Structure formats: structure tokens, C-alpha cells
mmCIF file of N, CA, C and O in Angstrom:
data_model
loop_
_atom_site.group_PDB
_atom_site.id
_atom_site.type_symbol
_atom_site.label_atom_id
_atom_site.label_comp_id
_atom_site.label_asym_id
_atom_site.label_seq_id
_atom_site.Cartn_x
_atom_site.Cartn_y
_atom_site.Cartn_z
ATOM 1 N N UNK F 585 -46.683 10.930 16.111
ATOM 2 C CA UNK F 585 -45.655 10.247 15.338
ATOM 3 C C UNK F 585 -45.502 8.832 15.885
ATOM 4 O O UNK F 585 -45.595 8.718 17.108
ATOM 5 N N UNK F 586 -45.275 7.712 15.142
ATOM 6 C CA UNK F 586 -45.142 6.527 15.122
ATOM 7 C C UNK F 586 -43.878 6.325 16.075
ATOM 8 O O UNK F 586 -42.959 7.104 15.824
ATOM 9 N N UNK F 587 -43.690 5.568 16.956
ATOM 10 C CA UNK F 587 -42.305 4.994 17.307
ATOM 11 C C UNK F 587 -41.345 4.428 16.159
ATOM 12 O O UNK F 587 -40.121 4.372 16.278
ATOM 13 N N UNK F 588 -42.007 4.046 15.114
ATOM 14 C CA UNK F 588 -41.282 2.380 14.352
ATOM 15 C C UNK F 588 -40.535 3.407 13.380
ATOM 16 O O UNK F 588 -39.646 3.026 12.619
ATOM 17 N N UNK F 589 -41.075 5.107 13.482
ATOM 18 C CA UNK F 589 -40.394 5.843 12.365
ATOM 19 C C UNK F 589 -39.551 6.489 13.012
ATOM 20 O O UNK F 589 -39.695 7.708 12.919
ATOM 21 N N UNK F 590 -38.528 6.062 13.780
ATOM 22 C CA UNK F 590 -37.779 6.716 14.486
ATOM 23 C C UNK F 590 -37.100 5.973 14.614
ATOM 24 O O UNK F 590 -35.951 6.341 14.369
ATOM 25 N N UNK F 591 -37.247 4.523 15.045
ATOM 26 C CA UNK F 591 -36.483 3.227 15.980
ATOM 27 C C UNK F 591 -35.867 3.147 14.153
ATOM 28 O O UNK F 591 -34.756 3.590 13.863
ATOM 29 N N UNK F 592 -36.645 2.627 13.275
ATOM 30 C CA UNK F 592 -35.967 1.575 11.784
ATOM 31 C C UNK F 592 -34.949 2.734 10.964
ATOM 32 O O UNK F 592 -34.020 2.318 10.271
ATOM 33 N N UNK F 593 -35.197 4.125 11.101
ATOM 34 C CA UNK F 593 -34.063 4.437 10.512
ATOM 35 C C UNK F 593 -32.787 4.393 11.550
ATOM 36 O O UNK F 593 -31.734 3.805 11.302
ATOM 37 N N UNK F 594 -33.040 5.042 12.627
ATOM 38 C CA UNK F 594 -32.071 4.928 13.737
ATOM 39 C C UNK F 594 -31.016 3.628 13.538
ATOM 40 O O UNK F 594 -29.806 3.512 13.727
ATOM 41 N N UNK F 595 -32.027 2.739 13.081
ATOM 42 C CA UNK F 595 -30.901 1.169 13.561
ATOM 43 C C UNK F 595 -30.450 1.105 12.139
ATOM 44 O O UNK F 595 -29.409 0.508 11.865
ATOM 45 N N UNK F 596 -31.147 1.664 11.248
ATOM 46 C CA UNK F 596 -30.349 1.429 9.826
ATOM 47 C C UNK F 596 -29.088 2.158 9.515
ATOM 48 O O UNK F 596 -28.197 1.753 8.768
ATOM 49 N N UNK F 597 -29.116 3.327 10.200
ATOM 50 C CA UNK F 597 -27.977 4.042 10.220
ATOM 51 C C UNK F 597 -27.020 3.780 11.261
ATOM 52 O O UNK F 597 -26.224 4.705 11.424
ATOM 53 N N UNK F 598 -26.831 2.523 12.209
ATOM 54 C CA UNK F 598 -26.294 2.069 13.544
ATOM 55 C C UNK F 598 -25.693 1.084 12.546
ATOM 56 O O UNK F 598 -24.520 0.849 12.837
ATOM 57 N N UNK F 599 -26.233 0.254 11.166
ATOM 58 C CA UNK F 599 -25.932 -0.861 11.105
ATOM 59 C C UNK F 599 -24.618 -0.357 9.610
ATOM 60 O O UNK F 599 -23.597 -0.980 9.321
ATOM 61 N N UNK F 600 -25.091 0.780 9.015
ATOM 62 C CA UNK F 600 -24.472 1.511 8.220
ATOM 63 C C UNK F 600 -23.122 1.827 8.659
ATOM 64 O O UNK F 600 -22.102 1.349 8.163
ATOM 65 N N UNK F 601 -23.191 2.864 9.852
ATOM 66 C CA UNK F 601 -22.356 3.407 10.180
ATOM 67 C C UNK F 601 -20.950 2.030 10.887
ATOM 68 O O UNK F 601 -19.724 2.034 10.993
ATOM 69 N N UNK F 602 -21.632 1.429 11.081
ATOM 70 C CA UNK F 602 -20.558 -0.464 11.774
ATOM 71 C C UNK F 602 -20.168 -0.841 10.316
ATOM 72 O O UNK F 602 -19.051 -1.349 10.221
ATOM 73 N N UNK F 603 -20.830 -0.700 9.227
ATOM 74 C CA UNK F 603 -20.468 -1.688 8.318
ATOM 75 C C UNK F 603 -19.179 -0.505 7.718
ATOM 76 O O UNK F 603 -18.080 -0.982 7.438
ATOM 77 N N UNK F 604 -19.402 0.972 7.559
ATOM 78 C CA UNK F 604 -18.339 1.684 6.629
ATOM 79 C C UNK F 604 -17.525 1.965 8.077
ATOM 80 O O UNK F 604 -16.510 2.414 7.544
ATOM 81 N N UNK F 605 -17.298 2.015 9.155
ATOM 82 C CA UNK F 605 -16.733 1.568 9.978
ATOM 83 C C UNK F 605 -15.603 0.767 9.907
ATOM 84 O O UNK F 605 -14.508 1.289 9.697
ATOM 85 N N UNK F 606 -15.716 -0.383 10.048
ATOM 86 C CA UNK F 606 -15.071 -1.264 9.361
ATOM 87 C C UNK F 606 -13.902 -1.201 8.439
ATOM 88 O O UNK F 606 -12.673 -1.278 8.453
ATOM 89 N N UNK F 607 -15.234 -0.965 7.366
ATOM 90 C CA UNK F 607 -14.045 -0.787 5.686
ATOM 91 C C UNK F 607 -12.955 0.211 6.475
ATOM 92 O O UNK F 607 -11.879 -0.230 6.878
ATOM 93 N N UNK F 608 -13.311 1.446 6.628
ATOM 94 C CA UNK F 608 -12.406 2.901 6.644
ATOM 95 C C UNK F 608 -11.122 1.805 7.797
ATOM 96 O O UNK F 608 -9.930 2.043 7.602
ATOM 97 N N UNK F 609 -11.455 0.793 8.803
ATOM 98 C CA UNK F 609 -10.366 0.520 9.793
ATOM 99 C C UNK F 609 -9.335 -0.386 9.325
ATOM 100 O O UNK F 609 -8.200 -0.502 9.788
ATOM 101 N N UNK F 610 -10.008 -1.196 8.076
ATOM 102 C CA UNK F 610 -8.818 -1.889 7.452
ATOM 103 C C UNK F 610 -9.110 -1.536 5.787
ATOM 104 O O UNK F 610 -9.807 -2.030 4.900
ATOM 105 N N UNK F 611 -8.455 -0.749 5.870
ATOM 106 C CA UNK F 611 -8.142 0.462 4.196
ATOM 107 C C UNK F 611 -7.362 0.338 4.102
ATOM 108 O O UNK F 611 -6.621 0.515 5.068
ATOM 109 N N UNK F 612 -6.731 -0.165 2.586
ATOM 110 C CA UNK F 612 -5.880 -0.334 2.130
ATOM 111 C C UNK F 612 -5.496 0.850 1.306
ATOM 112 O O UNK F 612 -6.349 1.722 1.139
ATOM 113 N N UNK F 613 -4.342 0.981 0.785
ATOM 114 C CA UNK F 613 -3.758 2.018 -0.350
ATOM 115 C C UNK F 613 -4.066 1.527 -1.558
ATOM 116 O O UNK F 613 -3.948 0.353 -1.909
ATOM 117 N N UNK F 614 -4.642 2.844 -2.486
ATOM 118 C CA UNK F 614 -4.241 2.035 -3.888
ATOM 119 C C UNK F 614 -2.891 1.899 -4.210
ATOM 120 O O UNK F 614 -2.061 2.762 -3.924
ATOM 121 N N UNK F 615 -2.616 0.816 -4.816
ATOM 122 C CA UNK F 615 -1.462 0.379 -5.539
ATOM 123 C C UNK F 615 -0.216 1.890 -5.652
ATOM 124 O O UNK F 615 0.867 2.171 -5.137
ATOM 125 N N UNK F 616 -1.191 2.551 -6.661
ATOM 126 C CA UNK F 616 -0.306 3.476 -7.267
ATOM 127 C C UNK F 616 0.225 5.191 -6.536
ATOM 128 O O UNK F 616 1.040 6.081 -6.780
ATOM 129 N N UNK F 617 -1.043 4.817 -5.363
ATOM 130 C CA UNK F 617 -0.610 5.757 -4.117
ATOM 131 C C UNK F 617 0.597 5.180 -3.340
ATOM 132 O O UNK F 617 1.377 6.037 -2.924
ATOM 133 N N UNK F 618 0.954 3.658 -3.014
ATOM 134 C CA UNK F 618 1.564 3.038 -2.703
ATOM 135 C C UNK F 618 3.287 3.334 -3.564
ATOM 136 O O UNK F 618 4.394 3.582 -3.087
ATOM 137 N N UNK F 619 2.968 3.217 -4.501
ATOM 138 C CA UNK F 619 4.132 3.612 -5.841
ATOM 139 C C UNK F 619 4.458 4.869 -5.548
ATOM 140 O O UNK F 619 5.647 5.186 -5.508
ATOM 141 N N UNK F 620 3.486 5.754 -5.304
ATOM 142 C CA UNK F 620 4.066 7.130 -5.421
ATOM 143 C C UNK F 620 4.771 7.597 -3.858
ATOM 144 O O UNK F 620 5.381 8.666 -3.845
ATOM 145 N N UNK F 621 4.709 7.060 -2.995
ATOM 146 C CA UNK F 621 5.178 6.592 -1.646
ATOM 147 C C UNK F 621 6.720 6.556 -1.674
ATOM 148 O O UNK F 621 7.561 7.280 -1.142
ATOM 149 N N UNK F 622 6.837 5.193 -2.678
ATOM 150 C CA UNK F 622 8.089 4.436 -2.567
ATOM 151 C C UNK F 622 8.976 5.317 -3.119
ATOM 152 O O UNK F 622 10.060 5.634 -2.629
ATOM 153 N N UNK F 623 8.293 5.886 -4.603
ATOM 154 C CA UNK F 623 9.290 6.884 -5.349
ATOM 155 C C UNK F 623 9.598 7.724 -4.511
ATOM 156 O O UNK F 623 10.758 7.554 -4.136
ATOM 157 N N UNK F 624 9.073 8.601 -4.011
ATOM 158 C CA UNK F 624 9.577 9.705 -2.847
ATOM 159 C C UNK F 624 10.858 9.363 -1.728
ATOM 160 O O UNK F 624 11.857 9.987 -1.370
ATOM 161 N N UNK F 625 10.270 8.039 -1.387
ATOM 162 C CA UNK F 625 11.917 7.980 -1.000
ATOM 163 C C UNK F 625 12.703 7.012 -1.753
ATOM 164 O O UNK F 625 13.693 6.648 -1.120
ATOM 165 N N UNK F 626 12.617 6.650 -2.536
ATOM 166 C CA UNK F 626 13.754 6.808 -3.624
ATOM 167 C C UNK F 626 14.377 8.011 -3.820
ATOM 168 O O UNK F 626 15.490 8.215 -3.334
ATOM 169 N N UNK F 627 13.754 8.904 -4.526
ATOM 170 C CA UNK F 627 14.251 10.354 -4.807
ATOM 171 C C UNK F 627 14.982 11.078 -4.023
ATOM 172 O O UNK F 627 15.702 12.051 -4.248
ATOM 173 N N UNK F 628 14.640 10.315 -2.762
ATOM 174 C CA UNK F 628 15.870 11.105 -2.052
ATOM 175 C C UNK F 628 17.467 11.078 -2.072
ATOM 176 O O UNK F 628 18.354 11.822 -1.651
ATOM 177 N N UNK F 629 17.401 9.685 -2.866
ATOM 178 C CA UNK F 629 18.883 9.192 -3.055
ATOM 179 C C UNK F 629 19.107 9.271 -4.725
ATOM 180 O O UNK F 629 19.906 8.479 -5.224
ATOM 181 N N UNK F 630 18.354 10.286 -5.629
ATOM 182 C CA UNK F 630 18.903 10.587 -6.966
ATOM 183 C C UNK F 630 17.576 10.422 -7.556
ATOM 184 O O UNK F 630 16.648 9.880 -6.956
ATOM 185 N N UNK F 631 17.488 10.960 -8.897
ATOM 186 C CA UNK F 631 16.333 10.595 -9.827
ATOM 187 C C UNK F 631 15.894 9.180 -10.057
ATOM 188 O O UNK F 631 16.610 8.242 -9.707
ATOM 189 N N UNK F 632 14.873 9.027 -10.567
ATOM 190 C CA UNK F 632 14.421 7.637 -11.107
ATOM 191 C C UNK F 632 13.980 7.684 -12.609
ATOM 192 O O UNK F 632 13.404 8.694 -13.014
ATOM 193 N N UNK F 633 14.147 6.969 -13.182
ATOM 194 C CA UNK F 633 13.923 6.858 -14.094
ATOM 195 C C UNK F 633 12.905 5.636 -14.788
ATOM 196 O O UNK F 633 12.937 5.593 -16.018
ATOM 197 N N UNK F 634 12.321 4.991 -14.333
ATOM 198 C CA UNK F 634 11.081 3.777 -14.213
ATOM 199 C C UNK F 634 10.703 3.356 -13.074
ATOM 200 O O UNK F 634 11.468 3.478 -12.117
ATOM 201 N N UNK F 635 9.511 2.801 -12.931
ATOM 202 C CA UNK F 635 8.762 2.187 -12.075
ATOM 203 C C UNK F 635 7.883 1.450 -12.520
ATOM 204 O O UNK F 635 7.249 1.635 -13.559
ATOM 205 N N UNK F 636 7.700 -0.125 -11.187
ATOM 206 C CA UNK F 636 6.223 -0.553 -11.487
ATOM 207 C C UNK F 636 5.934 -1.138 -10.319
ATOM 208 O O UNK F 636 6.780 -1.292 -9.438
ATOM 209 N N UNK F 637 4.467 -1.586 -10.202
ATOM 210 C CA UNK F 637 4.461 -2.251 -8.853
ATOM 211 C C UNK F 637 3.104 -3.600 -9.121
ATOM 212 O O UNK F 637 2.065 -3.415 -9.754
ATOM 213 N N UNK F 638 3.317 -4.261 -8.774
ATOM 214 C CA UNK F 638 2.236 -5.428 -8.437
ATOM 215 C C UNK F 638 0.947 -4.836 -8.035
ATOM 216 O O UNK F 638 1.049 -3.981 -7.155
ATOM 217 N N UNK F 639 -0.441 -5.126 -8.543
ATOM 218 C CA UNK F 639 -1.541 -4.699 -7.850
ATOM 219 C C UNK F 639 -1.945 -5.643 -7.243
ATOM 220 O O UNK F 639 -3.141 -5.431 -7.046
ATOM 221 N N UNK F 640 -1.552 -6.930 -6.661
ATOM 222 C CA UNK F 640 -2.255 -7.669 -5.695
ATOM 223 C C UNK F 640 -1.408 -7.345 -4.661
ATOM 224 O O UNK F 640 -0.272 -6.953 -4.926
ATOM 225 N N UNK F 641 -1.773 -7.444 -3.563
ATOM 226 C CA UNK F 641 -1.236 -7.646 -2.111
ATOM 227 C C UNK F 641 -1.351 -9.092 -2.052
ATOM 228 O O UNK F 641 -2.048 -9.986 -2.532
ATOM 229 N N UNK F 642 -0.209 -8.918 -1.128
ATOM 230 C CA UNK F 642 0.399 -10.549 -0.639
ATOM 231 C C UNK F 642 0.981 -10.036 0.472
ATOM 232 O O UNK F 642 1.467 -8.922 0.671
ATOM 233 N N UNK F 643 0.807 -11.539 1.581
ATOM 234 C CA UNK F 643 1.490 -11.737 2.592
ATOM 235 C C UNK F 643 2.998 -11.634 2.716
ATOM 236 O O UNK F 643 3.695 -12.116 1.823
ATOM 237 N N UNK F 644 3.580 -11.003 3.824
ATOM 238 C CA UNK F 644 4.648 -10.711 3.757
ATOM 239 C C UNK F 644 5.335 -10.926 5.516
ATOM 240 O O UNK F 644 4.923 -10.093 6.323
ATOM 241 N N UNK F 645 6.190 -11.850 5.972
ATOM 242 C CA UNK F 645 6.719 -11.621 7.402
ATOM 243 C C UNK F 645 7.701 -11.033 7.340
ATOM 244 O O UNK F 645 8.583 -11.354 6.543
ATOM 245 N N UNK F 646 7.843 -9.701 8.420
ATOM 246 C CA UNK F 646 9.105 -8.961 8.344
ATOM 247 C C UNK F 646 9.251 -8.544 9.854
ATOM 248 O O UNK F 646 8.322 -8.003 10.454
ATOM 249 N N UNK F 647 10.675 -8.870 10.541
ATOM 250 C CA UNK F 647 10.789 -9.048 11.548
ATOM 251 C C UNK F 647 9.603 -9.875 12.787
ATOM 252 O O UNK F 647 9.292 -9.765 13.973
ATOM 253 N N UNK F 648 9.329 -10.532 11.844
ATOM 254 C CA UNK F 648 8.652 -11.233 13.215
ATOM 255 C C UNK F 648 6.564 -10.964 13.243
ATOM 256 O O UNK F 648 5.711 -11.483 13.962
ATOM 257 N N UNK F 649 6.432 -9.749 11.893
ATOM 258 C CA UNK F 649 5.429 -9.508 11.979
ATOM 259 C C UNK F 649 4.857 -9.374 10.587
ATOM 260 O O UNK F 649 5.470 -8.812 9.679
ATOM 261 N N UNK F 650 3.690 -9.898 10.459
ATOM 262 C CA UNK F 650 2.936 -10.570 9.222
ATOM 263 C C UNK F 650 2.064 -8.826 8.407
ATOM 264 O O UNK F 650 1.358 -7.989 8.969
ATOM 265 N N UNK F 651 2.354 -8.868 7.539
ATOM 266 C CA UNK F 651 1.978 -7.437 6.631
ATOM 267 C C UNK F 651 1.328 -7.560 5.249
ATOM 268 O O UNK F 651 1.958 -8.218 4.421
ATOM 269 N N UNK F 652 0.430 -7.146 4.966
ATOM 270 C CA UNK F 652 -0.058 -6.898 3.530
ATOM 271 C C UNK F 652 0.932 -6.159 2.998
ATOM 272 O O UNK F 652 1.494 -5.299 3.676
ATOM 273 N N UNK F 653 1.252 -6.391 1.778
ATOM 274 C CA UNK F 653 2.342 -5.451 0.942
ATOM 275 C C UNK F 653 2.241 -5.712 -0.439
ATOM 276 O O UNK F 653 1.760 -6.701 -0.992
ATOM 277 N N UNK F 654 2.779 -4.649 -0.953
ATOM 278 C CA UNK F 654 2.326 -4.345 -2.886
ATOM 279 C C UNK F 654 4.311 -4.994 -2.492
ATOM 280 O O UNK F 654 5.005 -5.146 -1.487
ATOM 281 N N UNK F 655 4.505 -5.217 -4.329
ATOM 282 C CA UNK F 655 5.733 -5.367 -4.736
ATOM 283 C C UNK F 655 6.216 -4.772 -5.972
ATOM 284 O O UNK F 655 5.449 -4.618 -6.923
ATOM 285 N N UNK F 656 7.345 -4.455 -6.015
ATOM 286 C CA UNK F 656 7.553 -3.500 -7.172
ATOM 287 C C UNK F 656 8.895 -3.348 -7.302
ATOM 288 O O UNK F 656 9.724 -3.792 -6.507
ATOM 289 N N UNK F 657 9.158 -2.652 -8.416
ATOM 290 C CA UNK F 657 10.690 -2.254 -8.160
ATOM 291 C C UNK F 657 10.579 -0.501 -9.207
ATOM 292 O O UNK F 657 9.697 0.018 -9.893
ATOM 293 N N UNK F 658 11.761 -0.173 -8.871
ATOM 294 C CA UNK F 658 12.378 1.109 -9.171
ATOM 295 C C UNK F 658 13.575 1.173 -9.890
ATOM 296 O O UNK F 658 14.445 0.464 -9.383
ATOM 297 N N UNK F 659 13.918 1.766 -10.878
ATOM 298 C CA UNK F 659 15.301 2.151 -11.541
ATOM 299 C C UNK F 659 15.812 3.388 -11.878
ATOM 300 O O UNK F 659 15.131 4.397 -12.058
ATOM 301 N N UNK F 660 16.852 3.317 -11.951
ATOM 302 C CA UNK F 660 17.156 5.002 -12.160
ATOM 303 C C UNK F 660 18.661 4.509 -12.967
ATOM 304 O O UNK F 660 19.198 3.431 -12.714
ATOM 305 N N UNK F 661 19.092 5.290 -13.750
ATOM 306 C CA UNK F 661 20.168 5.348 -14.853
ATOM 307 C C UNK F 661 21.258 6.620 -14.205
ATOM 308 O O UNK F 661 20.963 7.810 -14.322
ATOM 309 N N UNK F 662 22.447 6.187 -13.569
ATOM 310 C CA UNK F 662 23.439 6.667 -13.161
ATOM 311 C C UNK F 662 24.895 6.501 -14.159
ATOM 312 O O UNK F 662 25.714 5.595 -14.312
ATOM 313 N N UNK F 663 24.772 7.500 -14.569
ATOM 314 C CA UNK F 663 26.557 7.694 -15.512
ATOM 315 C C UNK F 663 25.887 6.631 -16.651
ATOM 316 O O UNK F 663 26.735 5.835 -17.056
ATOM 317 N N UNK F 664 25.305 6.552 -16.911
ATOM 318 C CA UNK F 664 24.465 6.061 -18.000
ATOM 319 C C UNK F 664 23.956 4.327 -18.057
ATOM 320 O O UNK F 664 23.422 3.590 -18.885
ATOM 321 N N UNK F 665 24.444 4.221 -16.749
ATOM 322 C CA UNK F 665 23.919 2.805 -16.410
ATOM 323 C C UNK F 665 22.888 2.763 -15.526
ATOM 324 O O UNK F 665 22.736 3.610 -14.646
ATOM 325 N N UNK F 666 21.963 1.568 -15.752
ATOM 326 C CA UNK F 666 20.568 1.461 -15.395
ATOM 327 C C UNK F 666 21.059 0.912 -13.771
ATOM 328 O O UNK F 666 22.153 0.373 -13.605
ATOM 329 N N UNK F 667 20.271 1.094 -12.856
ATOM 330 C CA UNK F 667 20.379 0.081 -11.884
ATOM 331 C C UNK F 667 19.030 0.107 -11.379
ATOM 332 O O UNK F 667 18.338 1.124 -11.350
ATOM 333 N N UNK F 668 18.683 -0.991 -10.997
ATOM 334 C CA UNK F 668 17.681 -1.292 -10.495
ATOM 335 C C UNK F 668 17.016 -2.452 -9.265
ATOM 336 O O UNK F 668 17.332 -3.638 -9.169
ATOM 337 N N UNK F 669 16.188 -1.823 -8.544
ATOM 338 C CA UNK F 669 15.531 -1.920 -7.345
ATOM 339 C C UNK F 669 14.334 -2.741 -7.164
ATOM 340 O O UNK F 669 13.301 -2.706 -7.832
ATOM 341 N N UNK F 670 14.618 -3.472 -6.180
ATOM 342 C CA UNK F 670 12.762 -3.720 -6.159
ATOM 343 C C UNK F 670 12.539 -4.174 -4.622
ATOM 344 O O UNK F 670 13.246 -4.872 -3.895
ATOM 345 N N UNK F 671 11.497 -3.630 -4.425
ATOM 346 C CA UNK F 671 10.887 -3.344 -2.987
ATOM 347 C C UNK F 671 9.894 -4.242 -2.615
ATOM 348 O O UNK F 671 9.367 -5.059 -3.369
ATOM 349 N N UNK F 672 9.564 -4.015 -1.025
ATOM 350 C CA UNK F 672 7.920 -4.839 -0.781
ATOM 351 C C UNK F 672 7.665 -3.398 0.234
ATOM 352 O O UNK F 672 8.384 -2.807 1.040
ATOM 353 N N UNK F 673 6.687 -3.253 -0.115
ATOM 354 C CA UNK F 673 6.095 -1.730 0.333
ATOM 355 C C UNK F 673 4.608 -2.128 1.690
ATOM 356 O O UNK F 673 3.941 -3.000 1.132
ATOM 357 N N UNK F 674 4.238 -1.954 2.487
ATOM 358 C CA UNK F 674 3.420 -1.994 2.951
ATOM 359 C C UNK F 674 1.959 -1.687 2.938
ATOM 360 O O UNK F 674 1.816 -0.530 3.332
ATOM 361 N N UNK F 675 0.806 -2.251 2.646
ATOM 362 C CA UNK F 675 -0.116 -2.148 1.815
ATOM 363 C C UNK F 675 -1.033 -1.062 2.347
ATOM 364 O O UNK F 675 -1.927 -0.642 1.613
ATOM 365 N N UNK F 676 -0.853 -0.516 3.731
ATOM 366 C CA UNK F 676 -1.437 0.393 4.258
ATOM 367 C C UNK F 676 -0.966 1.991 4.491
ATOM 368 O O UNK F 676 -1.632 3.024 4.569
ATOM 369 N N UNK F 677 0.204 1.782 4.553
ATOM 370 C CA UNK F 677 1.143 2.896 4.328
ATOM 371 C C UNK F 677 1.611 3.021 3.458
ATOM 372 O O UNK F 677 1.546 4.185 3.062
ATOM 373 N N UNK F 678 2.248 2.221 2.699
ATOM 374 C CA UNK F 678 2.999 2.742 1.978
ATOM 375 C C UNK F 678 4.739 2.746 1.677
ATOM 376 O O UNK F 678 5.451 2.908 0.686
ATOM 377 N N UNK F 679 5.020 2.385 3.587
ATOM 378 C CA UNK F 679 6.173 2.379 3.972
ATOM 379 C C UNK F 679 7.494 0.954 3.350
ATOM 380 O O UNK F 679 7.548 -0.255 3.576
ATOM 381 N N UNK F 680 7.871 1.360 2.995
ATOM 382 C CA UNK F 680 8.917 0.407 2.537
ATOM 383 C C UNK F 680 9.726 -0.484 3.430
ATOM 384 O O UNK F 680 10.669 -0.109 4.126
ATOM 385 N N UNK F 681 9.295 -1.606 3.346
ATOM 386 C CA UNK F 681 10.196 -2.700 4.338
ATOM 387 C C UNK F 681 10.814 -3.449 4.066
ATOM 388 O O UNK F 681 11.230 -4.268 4.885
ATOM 389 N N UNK F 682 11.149 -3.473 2.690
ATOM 390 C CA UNK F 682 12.486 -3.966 2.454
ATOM 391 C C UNK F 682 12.603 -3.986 1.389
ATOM 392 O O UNK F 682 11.783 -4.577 0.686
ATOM 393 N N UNK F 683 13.644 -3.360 0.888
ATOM 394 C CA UNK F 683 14.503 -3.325 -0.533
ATOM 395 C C UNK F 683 15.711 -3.482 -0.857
ATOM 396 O O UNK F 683 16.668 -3.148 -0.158
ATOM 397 N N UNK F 684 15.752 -3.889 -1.709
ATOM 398 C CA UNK F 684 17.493 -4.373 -2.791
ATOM 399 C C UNK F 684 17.842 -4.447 -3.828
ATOM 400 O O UNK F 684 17.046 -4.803 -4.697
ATOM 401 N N UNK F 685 19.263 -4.117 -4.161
ATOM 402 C CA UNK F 685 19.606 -3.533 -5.610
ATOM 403 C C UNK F 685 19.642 -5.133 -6.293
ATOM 404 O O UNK F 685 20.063 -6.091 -5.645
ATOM 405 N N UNK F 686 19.194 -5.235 -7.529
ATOM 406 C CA UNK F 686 19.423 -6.364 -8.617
ATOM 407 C C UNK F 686 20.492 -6.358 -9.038
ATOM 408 O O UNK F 686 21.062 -5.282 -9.221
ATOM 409 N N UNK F 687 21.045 -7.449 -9.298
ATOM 410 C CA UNK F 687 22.550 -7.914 -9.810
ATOM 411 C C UNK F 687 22.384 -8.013 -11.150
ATOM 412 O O UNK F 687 21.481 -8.713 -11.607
ATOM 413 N N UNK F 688 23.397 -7.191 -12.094
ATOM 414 C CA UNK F 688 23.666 -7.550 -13.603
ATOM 415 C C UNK F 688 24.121 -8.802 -13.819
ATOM 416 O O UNK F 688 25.046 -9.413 -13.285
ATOM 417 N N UNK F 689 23.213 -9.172 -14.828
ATOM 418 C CA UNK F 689 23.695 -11.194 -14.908
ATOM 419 C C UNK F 689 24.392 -11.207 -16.297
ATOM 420 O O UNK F 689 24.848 -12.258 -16.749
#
């Protein structure tokens, strides 16, 4: 058996395994896995009744530290009035870092 058929796949799969490496270490959420995140804890504080969320990520500083994050908001209809939410969610988790209720104008 040849050396060179041993060494060229070896390093092709060295150069494979670095490149999906990588991807898998900075993975993002889809959007709507992200959405389904936020709703959950929403729901903990009553039904919802709409949602949407931004599919780009954007920069976001929160406390002091710089984050990819989806944006979106949430509503839910209490005693028959709408109120509604909107969040910046964290683009890797999921986790919600900051949200606030909208003012009726």
C-alpha cells in the first residue's frame, strides 16, 4: 500500500473536521427556534396571543457585554385588551435580555 493513500485522506478529514468544527462553535439559532424560546417564557406569565421576530441578527450591548440577538415582540389580549411586548433575545440561546411593555399612544 502506498503511503500518499493514507496521509491525503487523513489530512482531508483533519481539514474537514477544523472547518465543521468551527461552524458547530459559533451556531447560531434559527430565528424561529429563538421565537419559540421567548414564547415559553412569556407563557409563564399568561397566554399569548401573537408573535414575530426579526430574522437578521444584530449587535446588541447589554450590561457591559456585546451579543448577537434576534428582535421581536409578543402580545397577548387580557380582559380583552391587547398588550404588547417586544424583546431582544440572544442569538445563541435564545435567552431573553431585555424586554418591555409598549405604551398605548
Amino acid at each position: 500500500m502506498k503511503w500518499y493513500k493514507l496521509v491525503v485522506p487523513a489530512t482531508v478529514g483533519i481539514a474537514v473536521g477544523t472547518i465543521v468544527g468551527k461552524k458547530v462553535k459559533d451556531h447560531w439559532l434559527v430565528p424561529e427556534v429563538a421565537l419559540n424560546r421567548v414564547k415559553e417564557e412569556f407563557k409563564q406569565s399568561g397566554p399569548i396571543s401573537g408573535s414575530w421576530i426579526l430574522m437578521d441578527k444584530k449587535a446588541y450591548d447589554h450590561n457591559g457585554q456585546s451579543f448577537k440577538v434576534y428582535e421581536g415582540g409578543v402580545s397577548r389580549t387580557i380582559d380583552g385588551k391587547t398588550e404588547q411586548y417586544q424583546f431582544v433575545a440572544d442569538a445563541t440561546s435564545g435567552q431573553i435580555l431585555d424586554s418591555y411593555k409598549l405604551v398605548e399612544s
